[in-house]
Amino acid sequence: MLTGGMERTFAMIKPDGVRRGLTPEILARIQRKGYRVVGLKQMVIPRETAEAHYAEHKERPFFGELVSFITGGPVVAIALEGENAITGWRAMMGATNPANAAPGTIRADFATTTGENVTHGSDSPESAERELGLFFKPEELL
Ligand code: RTP
Ligand code: MG
C-alpha cells in the first residue's frame, strides 16, 4: 500500500450534531470511509479554546455567535488518520452552507443552516496540526 499521503486531521461533531443524536451516524461514515480514529472524546469546549480554535474569524460579525454556539453543549472531538484525510474529510462534510453542499455529504444530508452545520474539519495541514494540538495531548493520540 502507498502511504505517502498519510495525514492526520481534526474532525469535530458540533453541539447541534451531538444534541440531535447524530454521533453514531457520523462515526459510521468515518468507519465506512476507512479512516482510523486515533483520538476521540466528548467534551464541552472551554471558551478560551473555542476562541483560539476560531481565531481566524475573530473580526467577523458572526464570531460571538459562533463561540457561543460551539461552547453551548458537548461536542465530540476526533483525531482522524488516513490517506489524504484532510481534504477527504472536508469532502465528506460538504460545503459550509448546507444549501451549497453536494448530495450525500454530511451537511447536505443533516443540516439546513450555515450557523449549525453539524461537523468541523481542518482546512489545511497547518490547521490540522494546530487544532489537534488545541484539543489533544500527544499521549491521547493512539
Ligand atoms: P468549520 O471551520 O466549522 O469546519 O467550517 P468551514 O471551514 O466550512 O467554514 P469557516 O469559513 O471556517 O467558518 C467556520 C464556521 O463559522 C460559521 N459561519 N457562520 N453566519 C455566517 O455567515 C457564518 N459563516 C461561517 C459556520 O458554522 C462555519 O462552519
Ligand atoms: Mg473552517
PDB file of N, CA and C in Angstrom, residues 80-124:
ATOM      1  N   LEU A  80      -8.451  12.039  13.240  1.00  0.00           N
ATOM      2  CA  LEU A  80      -8.576  11.047  12.174  1.00  0.00           C
ATOM      3  C   LEU A  80      -7.253  10.870  11.464  1.00  0.00           C
ATOM      4  N   GLU A  81      -6.990   9.655  11.036  1.00  0.00           N
ATOM      5  CA  GLU A  81      -5.784   9.386  10.257  1.00  0.00           C
ATOM      6  C   GLU A  81      -6.168   8.595   9.010  1.00  0.00           C
ATOM      7  N   GLY A  82      -5.580   8.967   7.897  1.00  0.00           N
ATOM      8  CA  GLY A  82      -5.833   8.227   6.665  1.00  0.00           C
ATOM      9  C   GLY A  82      -5.174   8.904   5.482  1.00  0.00           C
ATOM     10  N   GLU A  83      -5.225   8.215   4.359  1.00  0.00           N
ATOM     11  CA  GLU A  83      -4.686   8.740   3.112  1.00  0.00           C
ATOM     12  C   GLU A  83      -5.439  10.027   2.752  1.00  0.00           C
ATOM     13  N   ASN A  84      -4.738  11.141   2.609  1.00  0.00           N
ATOM     14  CA  ASN A  84      -5.363  12.428   2.268  1.00  0.00           C
ATOM     15  C   ASN A  84      -6.568  12.768   3.145  1.00  0.00           C
ATOM     16  N   ALA A  85      -6.434  12.496   4.427  1.00  0.00           N
ATOM     17  CA  ALA A  85      -7.580  12.641   5.336  1.00  0.00           C
ATOM     18  C   ALA A  85      -8.065  14.088   5.456  1.00  0.00           C
ATOM     19  N   ILE A  86      -7.187  15.067   5.269  1.00  0.00           N
ATOM     20  CA  ILE A  86      -7.600  16.465   5.470  1.00  0.00           C
ATOM     21  C   ILE A  86      -8.633  16.875   4.419  1.00  0.00           C
ATOM     22  N   THR A  87      -8.289  16.728   3.151  1.00  0.00           N
ATOM     23  CA  THR A  87      -9.261  17.100   2.106  1.00  0.00           C
ATOM     24  C   THR A  87     -10.385  16.078   2.013  1.00  0.00           C
ATOM     25  N   GLY A  88     -10.074  14.821   2.302  1.00  0.00           N
ATOM     26  CA  GLY A  88     -11.091  13.774   2.220  1.00  0.00           C
ATOM     27  C   GLY A  88     -12.216  13.982   3.221  1.00  0.00           C
ATOM     28  N   TRP A  89     -11.857  14.339   4.451  1.00  0.00           N
ATOM     29  CA  TRP A  89     -12.900  14.583   5.466  1.00  0.00           C
ATOM     30  C   TRP A  89     -13.695  15.843   5.121  1.00  0.00           C
ATOM     31  N   ARG A  90     -13.021  16.877   4.601  1.00  0.00           N
ATOM     32  CA  ARG A  90     -13.749  18.083   4.166  1.00  0.00           C
ATOM     33  C   ARG A  90     -14.750  17.723   3.056  1.00  0.00           C
ATOM     34  N   ALA A  91     -14.342  16.831   2.171  1.00  0.00           N
ATOM     35  CA  ALA A  91     -15.244  16.415   1.086  1.00  0.00           C
ATOM     36  C   ALA A  91     -16.452  15.669   1.641  1.00  0.00           C
ATOM     37  N   MET A  92     -16.235  14.833   2.654  1.00  0.00           N
ATOM     38  CA  MET A  92     -17.365  14.112   3.263  1.00  0.00           C
ATOM     39  C   MET A  92     -18.336  15.067   3.951  1.00  0.00           C
ATOM     40  N   MET A  93     -17.810  16.189   4.496  1.00  0.00           N
ATOM     41  CA  MET A  93     -18.670  17.164   5.187  1.00  0.00           C
ATOM     42  C   MET A  93     -19.511  17.970   4.211  1.00  0.00           C
ATOM     43  N   GLY A  94     -18.936  18.344   3.075  1.00  0.00           N
ATOM     44  CA  GLY A  94     -19.630  19.214   2.127  1.00  0.00           C
ATOM     45  C   GLY A  94     -19.433  20.682   2.453  1.00  0.00           C
ATOM     46  N   ALA A  95     -20.006  21.544   1.618  1.00  0.00           N
ATOM     47  CA  ALA A  95     -19.799  22.993   1.725  1.00  0.00           C
ATOM     48  C   ALA A  95     -20.320  23.542   3.055  1.00  0.00           C
ATOM     49  N   THR A  96     -19.704  24.657   3.497  1.00  0.00           N
ATOM     50  CA  THR A  96     -20.051  25.300   4.772  1.00  0.00           C
ATOM     51  C   THR A  96     -21.552  25.586   4.863  1.00  0.00           C
ATOM     52  N   ASN A  97     -22.105  26.162   3.787  1.00  0.00           N
ATOM     53  CA  ASN A  97     -23.546  26.410   3.719  1.00  0.00           C
ATOM     54  C   ASN A  97     -24.230  25.152   3.170  1.00  0.00           C
ATOM     55  N   PRO A  98     -25.048  24.489   3.969  1.00  0.00           N
ATOM     56  CA  PRO A  98     -25.669  23.228   3.531  1.00  0.00           C
ATOM     57  C   PRO A  98     -26.442  23.348   2.215  1.00  0.00           C
ATOM     58  N   ALA A  99     -26.913  24.560   1.923  1.00  0.00           N
ATOM     59  CA  ALA A  99     -27.645  24.765   0.664  1.00  0.00           C
ATOM     60  C   ALA A  99     -26.741  24.539  -0.542  1.00  0.00           C
ATOM     61  N   ASN A 100     -25.428  24.701  -0.342  1.00  0.00           N
ATOM     62  CA  ASN A 100     -24.464  24.502  -1.428  1.00  0.00           C
ATOM     63  C   ASN A 100     -23.747  23.150  -1.340  1.00  0.00           C
ATOM     64  N   ALA A 101     -24.090  22.350  -0.348  1.00  0.00           N
ATOM     65  CA  ALA A 101     -23.379  21.089  -0.135  1.00  0.00           C
ATOM     66  C   ALA A 101     -23.871  20.016  -1.102  1.00  0.00           C
ATOM     67  N   ALA A 102     -22.938  19.237  -1.634  1.00  0.00           N
ATOM     68  CA  ALA A 102     -23.278  18.200  -2.605  1.00  0.00           C
ATOM     69  C   ALA A 102     -24.123  17.104  -1.940  1.00  0.00           C
ATOM     70  N   PRO A 103     -25.069  16.541  -2.693  1.00  0.00           N
ATOM     71  CA  PRO A 103     -25.889  15.445  -2.164  1.00  0.00           C
ATOM     72  C   PRO A 103     -25.008  14.325  -1.622  1.00  0.00           C
ATOM     73  N   GLY A 104     -25.421  13.753  -0.515  1.00  0.00           N
ATOM     74  CA  GLY A 104     -24.658  12.649   0.070  1.00  0.00           C
ATOM     75  C   GLY A 104     -23.613  13.088   1.072  1.00  0.00           C
ATOM     76  N   THR A 105     -23.324  14.395   1.118  1.00  0.00           N
ATOM     77  CA  THR A 105     -22.383  14.882   2.139  1.00  0.00           C
ATOM     78  C   THR A 105     -23.127  15.054   3.467  1.00  0.00           C
ATOM     79  N   ILE A 106     -22.354  15.127   4.552  1.00  0.00           N
ATOM     80  CA  ILE A 106     -22.962  15.233   5.886  1.00  0.00           C
ATOM     81  C   ILE A 106     -23.818  16.487   5.989  1.00  0.00           C
ATOM     82  N   ARG A 107     -23.290  17.623   5.512  1.00  0.00           N
ATOM     83  CA  ARG A 107     -24.059  18.864   5.652  1.00  0.00           C
ATOM     84  C   ARG A 107     -25.295  18.866   4.756  1.00  0.00           C
ATOM     85  N   ALA A 108     -25.201  18.292   3.572  1.00  0.00           N
ATOM     86  CA  ALA A 108     -26.392  18.207   2.721  1.00  0.00           C
ATOM     87  C   ALA A 108     -27.433  17.297   3.355  1.00  0.00           C
ATOM     88  N   ASP A 109     -26.975  16.207   3.951  1.00  0.00           N
ATOM     89  CA  ASP A 109     -27.915  15.212   4.472  1.00  0.00           C
ATOM     90  C   ASP A 109     -28.518  15.600   5.817  1.00  0.00           C
ATOM     91  N   PHE A 110     -27.773  16.391   6.634  1.00  0.00           N
ATOM     92  CA  PHE A 110     -28.210  16.578   8.026  1.00  0.00           C
ATOM     93  C   PHE A 110     -28.342  18.020   8.479  1.00  0.00           C
ATOM     94  N   ALA A 111     -28.008  19.015   7.649  1.00  0.00           N
ATOM     95  CA  ALA A 111     -28.031  20.401   8.124  1.00  0.00           C
ATOM     96  C   ALA A 111     -28.835  21.292   7.197  1.00  0.00           C
ATOM     97  N   THR A 112     -29.351  22.389   7.766  1.00  0.00           N
ATOM     98  CA  THR A 112     -30.095  23.355   6.951  1.00  0.00           C
ATOM     99  C   THR A 112     -29.508  24.763   7.028  1.00  0.00           C
ATOM    100  N   THR A 113     -28.661  25.030   8.022  1.00  0.00           N
ATOM    101  CA  THR A 113     -28.138  26.391   8.168  1.00  0.00           C
ATOM    102  C   THR A 113     -26.612  26.404   8.271  1.00  0.00           C
ATOM    103  N   THR A 114     -26.013  27.520   7.829  1.00  0.00           N
ATOM    104  CA  THR A 114     -24.561  27.696   7.908  1.00  0.00           C
ATOM    105  C   THR A 114     -24.102  27.745   9.370  1.00  0.00           C
ATOM    106  N   GLY A 115     -24.911  28.353  10.214  1.00  0.00           N
ATOM    107  CA  GLY A 115     -24.518  28.517  11.614  1.00  0.00           C
ATOM    108  C   GLY A 115     -24.420  27.200  12.360  1.00  0.00           C
ATOM    109  N   GLU A 116     -25.309  26.263  12.038  1.00  0.00           N
ATOM    110  CA  GLU A 116     -25.325  24.965  12.724  1.00  0.00           C
ATOM    111  C   GLU A 116     -25.198  23.877  11.668  1.00  0.00           C
ATOM    112  N   ASN A 117     -23.945  23.553  11.362  1.00  0.00           N
ATOM    113  CA  ASN A 117     -23.707  22.664  10.225  1.00  0.00           C
ATOM    114  C   ASN A 117     -23.012  21.349  10.600  1.00  0.00           C
ATOM    115  N   VAL A 118     -23.256  20.911  11.840  1.00  0.00           N
ATOM    116  CA  VAL A 118     -23.050  19.525  12.302  1.00  0.00           C
ATOM    117  C   VAL A 118     -21.597  19.086  12.523  1.00  0.00           C
ATOM    118  N   THR A 119     -20.690  19.442  11.610  1.00  0.00           N
ATOM    119  CA  THR A 119     -19.318  18.945  11.761  1.00  0.00           C
ATOM    120  C   THR A 119     -18.302  20.041  11.431  1.00  0.00           C
ATOM    121  N   HIS A 120     -17.092  19.809  11.878  1.00  0.00           N
ATOM    122  CA  HIS A 120     -15.947  20.649  11.552  1.00  0.00           C
ATOM    123  C   HIS A 120     -14.839  19.772  10.998  1.00  0.00           C
ATOM    124  N   GLY A 121     -14.018  20.344  10.110  1.00  0.00           N
ATOM    125  CA  GLY A 121     -12.810  19.663   9.667  1.00  0.00           C
ATOM    126  C   GLY A 121     -11.717  20.671   9.377  1.00  0.00           C
ATOM    127  N   SER A 122     -10.494  20.354   9.765  1.00  0.00           N
ATOM    128  CA  SER A 122      -9.358  21.242   9.491  1.00  0.00           C
ATOM    129  C   SER A 122      -9.247  21.493   7.987  1.00  0.00           C
ATOM    130  N   ASP A 123      -8.833  22.737   7.628  1.00  0.00           N
ATOM    131  CA  ASP A 123      -8.822  23.092   6.201  1.00  0.00           C
ATOM    132  C   ASP A 123      -7.434  23.048   5.552  1.00  0.00           C
ATOM    133  N   SER A 124      -6.384  22.670   6.314  1.00  0.00           N
ATOM    134  CA  SER A 124      -5.024  22.593   5.748  1.00  0.00           C
ATOM    135  C   SER A 124      -4.151  21.785   6.710  1.00  0.00           C
TER     136      SER A 124
END
